[in-house]
mmCIF file of N, CA and C in Angstrom:
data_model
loop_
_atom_site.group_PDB
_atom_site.id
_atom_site.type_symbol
_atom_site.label_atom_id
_atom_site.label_comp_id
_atom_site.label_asym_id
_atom_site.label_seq_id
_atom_site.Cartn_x
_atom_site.Cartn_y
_atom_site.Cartn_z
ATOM 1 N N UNK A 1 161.989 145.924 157.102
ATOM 2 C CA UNK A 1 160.717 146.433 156.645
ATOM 3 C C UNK A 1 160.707 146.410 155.113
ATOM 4 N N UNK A 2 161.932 146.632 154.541
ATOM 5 C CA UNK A 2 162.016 146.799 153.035
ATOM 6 C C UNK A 2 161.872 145.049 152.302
ATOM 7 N N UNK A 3 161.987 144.380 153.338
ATOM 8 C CA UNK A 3 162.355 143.232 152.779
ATOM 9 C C UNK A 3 160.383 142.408 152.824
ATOM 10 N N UNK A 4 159.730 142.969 154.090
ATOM 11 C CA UNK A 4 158.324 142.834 154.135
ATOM 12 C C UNK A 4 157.815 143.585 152.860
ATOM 13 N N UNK A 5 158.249 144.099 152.356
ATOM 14 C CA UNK A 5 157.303 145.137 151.483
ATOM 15 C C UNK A 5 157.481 144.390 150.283
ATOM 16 N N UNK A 6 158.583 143.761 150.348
ATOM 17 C CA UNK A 6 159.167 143.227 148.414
ATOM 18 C C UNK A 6 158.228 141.966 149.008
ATOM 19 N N UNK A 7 158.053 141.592 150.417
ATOM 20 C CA UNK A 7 157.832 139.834 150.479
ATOM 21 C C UNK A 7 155.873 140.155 149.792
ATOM 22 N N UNK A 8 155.715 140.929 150.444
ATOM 23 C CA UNK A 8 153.698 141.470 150.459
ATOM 24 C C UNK A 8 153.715 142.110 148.638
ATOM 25 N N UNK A 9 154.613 142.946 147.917
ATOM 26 C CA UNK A 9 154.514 143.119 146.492
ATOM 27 C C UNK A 9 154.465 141.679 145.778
ATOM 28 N N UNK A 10 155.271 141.219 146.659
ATOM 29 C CA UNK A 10 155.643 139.849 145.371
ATOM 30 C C UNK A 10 154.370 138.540 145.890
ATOM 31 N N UNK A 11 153.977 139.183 146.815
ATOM 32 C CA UNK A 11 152.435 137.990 147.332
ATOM 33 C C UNK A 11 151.149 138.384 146.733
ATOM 34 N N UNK A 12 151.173 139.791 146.502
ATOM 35 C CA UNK A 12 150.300 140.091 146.204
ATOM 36 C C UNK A 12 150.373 140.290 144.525
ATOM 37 N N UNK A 13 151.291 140.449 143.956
ATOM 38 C CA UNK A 13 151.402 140.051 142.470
ATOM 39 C C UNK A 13 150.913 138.334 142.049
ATOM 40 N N UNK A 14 151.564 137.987 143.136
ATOM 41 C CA UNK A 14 151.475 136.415 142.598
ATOM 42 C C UNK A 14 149.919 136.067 142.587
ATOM 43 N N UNK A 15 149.097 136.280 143.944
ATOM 44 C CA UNK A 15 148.198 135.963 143.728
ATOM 45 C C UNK A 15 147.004 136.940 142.885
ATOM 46 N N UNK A 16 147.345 137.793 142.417
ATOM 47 C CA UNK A 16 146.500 138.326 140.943
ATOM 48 C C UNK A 16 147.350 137.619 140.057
ATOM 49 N N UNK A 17 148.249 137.248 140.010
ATOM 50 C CA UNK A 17 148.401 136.336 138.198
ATOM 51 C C UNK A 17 147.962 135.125 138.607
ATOM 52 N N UNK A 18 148.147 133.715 139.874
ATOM 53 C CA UNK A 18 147.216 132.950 140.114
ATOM 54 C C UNK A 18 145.249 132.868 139.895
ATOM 55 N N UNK A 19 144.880 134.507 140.334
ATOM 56 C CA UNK A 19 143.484 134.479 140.048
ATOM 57 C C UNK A 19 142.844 134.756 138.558
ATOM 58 N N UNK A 20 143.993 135.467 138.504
ATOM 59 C CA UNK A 20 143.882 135.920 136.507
ATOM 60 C C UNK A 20 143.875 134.273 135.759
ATOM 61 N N UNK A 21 145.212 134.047 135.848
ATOM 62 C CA UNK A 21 145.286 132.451 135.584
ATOM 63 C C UNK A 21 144.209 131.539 135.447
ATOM 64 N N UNK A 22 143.146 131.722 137.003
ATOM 65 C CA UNK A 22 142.344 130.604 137.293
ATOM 66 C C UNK A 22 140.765 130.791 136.555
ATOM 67 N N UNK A 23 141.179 132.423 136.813
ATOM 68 C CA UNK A 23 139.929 132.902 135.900
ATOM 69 C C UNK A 23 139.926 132.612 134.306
ATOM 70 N N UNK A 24 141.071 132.960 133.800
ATOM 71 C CA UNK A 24 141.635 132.512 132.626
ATOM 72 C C UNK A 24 141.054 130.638 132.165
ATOM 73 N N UNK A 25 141.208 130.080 133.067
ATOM 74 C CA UNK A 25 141.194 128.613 133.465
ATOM 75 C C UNK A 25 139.746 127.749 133.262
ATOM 76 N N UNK A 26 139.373 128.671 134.203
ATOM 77 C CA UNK A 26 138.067 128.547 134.339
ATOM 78 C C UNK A 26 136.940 128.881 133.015
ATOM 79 N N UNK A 27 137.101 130.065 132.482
ATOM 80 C CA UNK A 27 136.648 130.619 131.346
ATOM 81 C C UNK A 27 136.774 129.089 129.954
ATOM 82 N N UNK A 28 138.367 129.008 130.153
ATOM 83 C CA UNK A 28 138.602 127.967 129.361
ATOM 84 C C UNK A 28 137.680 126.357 129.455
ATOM 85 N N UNK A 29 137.875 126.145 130.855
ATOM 86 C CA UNK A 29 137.365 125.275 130.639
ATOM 87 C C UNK A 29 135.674 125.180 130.705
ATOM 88 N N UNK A 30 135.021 126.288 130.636
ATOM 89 C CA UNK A 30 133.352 126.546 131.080
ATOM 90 C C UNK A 30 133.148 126.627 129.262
ATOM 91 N N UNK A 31 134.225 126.807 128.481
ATOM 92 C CA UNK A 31 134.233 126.899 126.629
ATOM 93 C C UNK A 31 134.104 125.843 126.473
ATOM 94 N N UNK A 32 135.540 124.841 126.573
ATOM 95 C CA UNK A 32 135.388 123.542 126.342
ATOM 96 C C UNK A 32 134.351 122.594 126.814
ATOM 97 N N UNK A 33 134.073 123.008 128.064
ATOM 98 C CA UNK A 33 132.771 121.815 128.458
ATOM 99 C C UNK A 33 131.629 122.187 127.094
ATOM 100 N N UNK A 34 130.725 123.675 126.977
ATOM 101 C CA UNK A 34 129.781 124.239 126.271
ATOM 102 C C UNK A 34 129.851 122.959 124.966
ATOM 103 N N UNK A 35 131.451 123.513 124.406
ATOM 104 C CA UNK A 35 131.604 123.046 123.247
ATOM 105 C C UNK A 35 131.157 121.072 123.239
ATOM 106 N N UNK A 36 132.180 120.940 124.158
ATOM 107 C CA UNK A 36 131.958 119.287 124.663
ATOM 108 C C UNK A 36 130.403 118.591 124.756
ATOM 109 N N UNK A 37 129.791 119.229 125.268
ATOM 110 C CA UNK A 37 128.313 119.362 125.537
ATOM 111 C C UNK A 37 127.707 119.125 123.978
ATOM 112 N N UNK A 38 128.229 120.200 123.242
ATOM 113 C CA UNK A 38 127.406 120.538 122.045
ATOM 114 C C UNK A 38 127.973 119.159 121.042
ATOM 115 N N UNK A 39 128.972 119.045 121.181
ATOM 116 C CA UNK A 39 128.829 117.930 120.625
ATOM 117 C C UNK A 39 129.014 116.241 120.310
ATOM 118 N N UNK A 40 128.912 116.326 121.739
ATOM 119 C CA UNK A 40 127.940 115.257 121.992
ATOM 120 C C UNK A 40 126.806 114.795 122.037
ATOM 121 N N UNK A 41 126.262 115.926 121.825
ATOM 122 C CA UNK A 41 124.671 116.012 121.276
ATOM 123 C C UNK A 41 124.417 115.771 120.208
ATOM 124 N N UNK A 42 125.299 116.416 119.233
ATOM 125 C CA UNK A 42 125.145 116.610 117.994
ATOM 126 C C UNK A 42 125.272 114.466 117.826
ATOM 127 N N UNK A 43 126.410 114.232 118.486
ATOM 128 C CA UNK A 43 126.973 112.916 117.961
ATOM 129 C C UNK A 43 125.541 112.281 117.963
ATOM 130 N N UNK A 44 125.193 112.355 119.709
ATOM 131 C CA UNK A 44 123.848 111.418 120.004
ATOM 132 C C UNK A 44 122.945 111.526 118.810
ATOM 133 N N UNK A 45 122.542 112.745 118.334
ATOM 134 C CA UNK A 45 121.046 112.975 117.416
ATOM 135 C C UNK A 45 121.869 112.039 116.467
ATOM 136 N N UNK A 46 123.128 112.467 115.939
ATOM 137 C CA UNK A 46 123.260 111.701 114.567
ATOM 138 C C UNK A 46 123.291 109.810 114.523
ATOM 139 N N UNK A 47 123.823 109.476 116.093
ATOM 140 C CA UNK A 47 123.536 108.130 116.158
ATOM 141 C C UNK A 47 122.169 107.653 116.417
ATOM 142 N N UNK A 48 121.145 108.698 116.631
ATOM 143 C CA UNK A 48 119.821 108.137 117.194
ATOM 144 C C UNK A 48 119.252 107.945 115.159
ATOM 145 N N UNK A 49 119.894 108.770 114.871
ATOM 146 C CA UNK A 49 119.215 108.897 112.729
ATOM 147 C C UNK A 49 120.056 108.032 112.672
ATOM 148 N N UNK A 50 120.845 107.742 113.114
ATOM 149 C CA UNK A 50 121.387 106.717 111.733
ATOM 150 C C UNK A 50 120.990 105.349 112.131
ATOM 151 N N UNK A 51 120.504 104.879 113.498
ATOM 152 C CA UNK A 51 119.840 103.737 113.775
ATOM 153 C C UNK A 51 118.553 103.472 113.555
ATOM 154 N N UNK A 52 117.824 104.685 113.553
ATOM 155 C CA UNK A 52 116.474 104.860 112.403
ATOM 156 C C UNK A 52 115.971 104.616 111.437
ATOM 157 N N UNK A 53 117.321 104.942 110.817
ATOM 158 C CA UNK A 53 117.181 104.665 109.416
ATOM 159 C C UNK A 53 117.909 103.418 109.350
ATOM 160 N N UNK A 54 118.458 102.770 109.785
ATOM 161 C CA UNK A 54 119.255 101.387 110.014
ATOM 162 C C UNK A 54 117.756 100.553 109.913
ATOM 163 N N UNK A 55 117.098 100.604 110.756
ATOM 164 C CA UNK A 55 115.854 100.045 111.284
ATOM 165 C C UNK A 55 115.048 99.915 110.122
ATOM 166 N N UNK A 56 114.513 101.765 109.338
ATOM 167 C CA UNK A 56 113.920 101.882 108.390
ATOM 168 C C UNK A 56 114.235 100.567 107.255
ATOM 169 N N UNK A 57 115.529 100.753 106.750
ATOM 170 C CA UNK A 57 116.278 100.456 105.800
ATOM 171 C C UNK A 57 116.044 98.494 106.019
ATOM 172 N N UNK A 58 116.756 97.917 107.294
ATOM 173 C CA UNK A 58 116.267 96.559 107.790
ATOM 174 C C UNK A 58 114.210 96.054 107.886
ATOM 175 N N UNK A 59 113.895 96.977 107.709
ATOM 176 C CA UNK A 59 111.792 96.719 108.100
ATOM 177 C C UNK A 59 111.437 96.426 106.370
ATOM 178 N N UNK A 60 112.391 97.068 105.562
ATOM 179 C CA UNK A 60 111.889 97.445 104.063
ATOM 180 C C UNK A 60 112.826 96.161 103.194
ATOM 181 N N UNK A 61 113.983 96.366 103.676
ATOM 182 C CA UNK A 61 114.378 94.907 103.251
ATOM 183 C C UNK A 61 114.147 93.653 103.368
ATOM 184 N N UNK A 62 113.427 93.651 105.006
ATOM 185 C CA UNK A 62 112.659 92.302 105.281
ATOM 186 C C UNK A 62 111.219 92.124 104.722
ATOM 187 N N UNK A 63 110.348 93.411 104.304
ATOM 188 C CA UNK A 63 109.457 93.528 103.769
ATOM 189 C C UNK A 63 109.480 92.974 101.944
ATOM 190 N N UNK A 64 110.663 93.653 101.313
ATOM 191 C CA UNK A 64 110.954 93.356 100.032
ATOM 192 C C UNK A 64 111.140 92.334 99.743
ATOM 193 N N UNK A 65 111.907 91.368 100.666
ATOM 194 C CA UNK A 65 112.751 90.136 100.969
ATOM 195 C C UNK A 65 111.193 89.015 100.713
ATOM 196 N N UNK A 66 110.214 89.363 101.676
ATOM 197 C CA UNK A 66 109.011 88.532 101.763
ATOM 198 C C UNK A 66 108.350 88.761 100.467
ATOM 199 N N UNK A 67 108.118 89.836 100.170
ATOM 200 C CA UNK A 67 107.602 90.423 98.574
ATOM 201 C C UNK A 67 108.235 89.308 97.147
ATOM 202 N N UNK A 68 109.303 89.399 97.548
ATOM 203 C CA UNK A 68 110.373 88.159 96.527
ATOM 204 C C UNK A 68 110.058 86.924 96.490
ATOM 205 N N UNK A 69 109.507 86.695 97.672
ATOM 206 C CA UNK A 69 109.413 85.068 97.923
ATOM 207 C C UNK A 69 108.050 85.084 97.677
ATOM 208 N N UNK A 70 107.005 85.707 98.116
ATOM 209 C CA UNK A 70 105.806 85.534 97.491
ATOM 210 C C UNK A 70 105.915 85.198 95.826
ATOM 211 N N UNK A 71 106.447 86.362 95.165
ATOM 212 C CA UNK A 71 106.287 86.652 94.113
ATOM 213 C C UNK A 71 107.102 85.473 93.139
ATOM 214 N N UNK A 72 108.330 84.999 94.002
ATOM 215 C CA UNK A 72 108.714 83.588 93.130
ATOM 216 C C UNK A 72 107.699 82.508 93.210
ATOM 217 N N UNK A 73 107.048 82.271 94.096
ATOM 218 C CA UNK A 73 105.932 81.342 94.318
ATOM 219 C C UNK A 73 105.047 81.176 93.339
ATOM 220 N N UNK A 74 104.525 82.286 93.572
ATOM 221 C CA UNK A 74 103.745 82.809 92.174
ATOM 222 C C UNK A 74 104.219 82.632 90.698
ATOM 223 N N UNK A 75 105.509 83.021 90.743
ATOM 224 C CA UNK A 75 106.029 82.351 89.011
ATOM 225 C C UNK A 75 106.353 81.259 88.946
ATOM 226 N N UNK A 76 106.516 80.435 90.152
ATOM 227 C CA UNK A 76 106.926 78.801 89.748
ATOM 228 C C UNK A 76 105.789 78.270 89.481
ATOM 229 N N UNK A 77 104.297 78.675 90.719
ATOM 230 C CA UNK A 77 103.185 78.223 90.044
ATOM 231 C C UNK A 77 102.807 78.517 88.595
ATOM 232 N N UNK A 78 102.986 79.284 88.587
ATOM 233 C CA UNK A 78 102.308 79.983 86.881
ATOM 234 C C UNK A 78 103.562 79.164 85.210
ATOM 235 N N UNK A 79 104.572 79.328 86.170
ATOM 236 C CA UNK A 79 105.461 78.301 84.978
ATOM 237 C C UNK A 79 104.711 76.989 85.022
ATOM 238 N N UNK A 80 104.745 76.668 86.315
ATOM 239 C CA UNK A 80 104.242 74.946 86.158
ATOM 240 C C UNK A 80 102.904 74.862 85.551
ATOM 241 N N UNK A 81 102.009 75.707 85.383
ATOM 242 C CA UNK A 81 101.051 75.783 85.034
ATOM 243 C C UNK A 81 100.773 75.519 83.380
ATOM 244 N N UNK A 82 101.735 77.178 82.869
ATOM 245 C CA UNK A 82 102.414 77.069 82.033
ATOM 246 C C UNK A 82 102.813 75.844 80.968
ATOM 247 N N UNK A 83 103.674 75.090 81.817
ATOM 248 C CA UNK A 83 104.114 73.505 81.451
ATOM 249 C C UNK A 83 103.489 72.382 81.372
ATOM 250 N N UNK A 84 101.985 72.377 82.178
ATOM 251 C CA UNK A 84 101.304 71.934 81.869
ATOM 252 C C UNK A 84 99.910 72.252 80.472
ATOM 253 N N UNK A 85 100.002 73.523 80.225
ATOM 254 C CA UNK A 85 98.882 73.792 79.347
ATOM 255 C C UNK A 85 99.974 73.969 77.815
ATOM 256 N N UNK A 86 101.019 73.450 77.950
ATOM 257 C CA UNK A 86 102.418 73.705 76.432
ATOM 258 C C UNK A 86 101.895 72.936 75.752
ATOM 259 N N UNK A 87 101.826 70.911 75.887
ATOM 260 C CA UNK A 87 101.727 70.821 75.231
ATOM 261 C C UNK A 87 100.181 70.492 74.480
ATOM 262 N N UNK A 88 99.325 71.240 75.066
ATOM 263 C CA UNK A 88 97.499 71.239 74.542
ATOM 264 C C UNK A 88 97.509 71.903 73.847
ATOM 265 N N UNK A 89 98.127 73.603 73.846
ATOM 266 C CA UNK A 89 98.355 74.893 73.240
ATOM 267 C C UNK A 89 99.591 75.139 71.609
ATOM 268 N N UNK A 90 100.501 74.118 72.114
ATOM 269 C CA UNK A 90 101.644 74.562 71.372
ATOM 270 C C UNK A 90 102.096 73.342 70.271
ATOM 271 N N UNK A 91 101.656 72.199 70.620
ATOM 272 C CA UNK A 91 101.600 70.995 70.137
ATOM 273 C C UNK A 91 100.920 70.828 69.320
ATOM 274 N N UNK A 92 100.335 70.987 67.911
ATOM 275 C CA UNK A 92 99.195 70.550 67.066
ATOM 276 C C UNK A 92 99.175 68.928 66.687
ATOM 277 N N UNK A 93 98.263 68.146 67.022
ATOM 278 C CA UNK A 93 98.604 66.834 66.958
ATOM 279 C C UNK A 93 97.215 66.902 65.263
ATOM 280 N N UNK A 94 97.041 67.643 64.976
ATOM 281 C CA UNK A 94 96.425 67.287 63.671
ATOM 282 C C UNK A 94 96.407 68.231 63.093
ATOM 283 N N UNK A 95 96.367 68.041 61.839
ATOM 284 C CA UNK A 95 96.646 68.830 60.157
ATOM 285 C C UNK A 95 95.597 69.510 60.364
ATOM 286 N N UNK A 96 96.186 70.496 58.946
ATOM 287 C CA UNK A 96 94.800 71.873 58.696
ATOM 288 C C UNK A 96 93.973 70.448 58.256
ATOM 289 N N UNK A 97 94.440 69.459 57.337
ATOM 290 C CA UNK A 97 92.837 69.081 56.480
ATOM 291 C C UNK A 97 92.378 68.663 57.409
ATOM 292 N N UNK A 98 92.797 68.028 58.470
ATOM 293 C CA UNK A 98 91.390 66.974 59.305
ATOM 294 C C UNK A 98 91.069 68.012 60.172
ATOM 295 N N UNK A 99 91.586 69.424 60.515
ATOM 296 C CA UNK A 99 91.117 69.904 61.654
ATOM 297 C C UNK A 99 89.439 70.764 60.591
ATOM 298 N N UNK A 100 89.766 71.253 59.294
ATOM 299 C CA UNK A 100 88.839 71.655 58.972
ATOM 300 C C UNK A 100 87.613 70.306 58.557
ATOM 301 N N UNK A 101 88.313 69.240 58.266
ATOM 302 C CA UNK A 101 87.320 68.160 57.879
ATOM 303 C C UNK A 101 86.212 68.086 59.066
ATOM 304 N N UNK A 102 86.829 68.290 60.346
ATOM 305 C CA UNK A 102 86.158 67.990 61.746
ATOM 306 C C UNK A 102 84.911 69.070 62.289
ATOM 307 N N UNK A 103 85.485 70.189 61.594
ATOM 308 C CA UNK A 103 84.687 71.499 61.773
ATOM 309 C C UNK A 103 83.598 71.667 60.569
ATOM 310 N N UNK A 104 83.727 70.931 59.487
ATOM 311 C CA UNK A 104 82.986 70.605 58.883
ATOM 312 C C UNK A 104 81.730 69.786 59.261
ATOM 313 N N UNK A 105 81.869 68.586 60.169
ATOM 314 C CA UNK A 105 81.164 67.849 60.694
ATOM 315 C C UNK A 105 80.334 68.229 61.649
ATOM 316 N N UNK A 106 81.489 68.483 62.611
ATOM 317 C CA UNK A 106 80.620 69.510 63.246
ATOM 318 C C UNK A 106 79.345 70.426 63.160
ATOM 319 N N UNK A 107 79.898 71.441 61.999
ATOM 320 C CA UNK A 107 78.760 72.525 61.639
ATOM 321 C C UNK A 107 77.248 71.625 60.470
ATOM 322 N N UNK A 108 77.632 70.292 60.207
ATOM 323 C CA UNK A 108 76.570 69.469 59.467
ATOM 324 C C UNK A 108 75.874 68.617 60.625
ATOM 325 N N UNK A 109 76.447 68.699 61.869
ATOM 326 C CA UNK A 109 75.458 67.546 62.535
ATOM 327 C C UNK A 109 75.004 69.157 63.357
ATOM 328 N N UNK A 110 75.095 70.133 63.612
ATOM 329 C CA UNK A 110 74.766 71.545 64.302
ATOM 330 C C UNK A 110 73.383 71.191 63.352
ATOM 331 N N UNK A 111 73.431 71.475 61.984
ATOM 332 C CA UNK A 111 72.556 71.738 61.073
ATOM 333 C C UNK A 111 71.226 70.608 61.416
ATOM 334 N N UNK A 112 71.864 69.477 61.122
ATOM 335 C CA UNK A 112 70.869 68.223 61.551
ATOM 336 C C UNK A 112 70.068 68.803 62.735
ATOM 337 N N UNK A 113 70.694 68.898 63.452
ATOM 338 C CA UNK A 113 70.020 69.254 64.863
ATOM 339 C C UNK A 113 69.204 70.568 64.735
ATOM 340 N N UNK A 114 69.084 71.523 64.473
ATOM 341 C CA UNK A 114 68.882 72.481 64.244
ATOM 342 C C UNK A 114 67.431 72.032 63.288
ATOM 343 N N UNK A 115 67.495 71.280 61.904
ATOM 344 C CA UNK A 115 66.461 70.802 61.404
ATOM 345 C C UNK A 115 65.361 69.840 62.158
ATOM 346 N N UNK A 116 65.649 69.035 63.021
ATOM 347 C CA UNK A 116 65.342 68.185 64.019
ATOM 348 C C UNK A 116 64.158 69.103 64.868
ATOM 349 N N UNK A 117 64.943 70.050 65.607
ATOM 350 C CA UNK A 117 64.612 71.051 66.862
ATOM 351 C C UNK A 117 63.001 71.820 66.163
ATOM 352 N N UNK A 118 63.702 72.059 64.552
ATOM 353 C CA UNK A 118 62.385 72.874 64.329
ATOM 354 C C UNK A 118 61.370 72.630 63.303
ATOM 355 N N UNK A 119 61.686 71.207 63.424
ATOM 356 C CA UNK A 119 60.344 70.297 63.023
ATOM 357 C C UNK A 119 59.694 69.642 64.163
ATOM 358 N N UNK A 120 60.165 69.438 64.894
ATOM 359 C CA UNK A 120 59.435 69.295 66.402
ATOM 360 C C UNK A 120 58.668 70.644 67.149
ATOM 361 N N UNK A 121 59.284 71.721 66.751
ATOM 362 C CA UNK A 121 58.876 73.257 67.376
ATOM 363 C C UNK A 121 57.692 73.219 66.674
ATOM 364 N N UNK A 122 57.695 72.499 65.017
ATOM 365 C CA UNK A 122 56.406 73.097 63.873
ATOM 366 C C UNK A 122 54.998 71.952 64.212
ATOM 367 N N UNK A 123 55.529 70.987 64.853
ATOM 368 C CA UNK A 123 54.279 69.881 65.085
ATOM 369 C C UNK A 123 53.583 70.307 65.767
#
């Protein structure tokens, strides 16, 4: 009988430190999942932003990218343009005297005409 009593103390100890244990166990692992849970969430949101902005970042570079190429277009036309109006602009193919001799002429046949116009206006 003494030997039933140590066998039922020592069964019944064991299984309160088994349930303590499992409870123990359990607790633990109902933390770790919470925690596990939390952040993997956290991971997801931060991979859902950072492909967002991946996206953002790729829409604005392909946007800028087209912006560039317009805008070289535009300066090769405007150089070539440029290169064509250099040497009309930058080139003087005649002297002060003949350019004023010419503007001289000019403003004497203006005059002619001008005398012409308003002797015909006076008839």
């Amino acid at each position: 009988v003494g030997m039933l009593e140590v066998i039922v103390s020592d069964f019944a100890r064991l299984k309160a430190e088994t349930e303590a244990s499992e409870k123990a166990a359990a607790t633990e692992y109902d933390a770790f999942m919470e925690e596990s849970t939390n952040s993997k969430q956290q991971k997801h949101d931060a991979e859902v932003k950072l492909r967002l902005e991946k996206d953002q970042a790729e829409f604005e570079k392909g946007r800028t990218e087209k912006n560039l190429r317009a805008t070289e277009e535009e300066l090769a036309k405007a150089n070539k343009y440029f290169e064509e109006l250099k040497p009309a602009c930058l080139e003087v193919h005649v002297n002060w005297e003949e350019r004023v001799a010419k503007r001289k002429e000019e403003i004497e046949a203006l005059k002619q005409a001008w005398e012409i116009l308003d002797r015909k206006s006076k008839e």
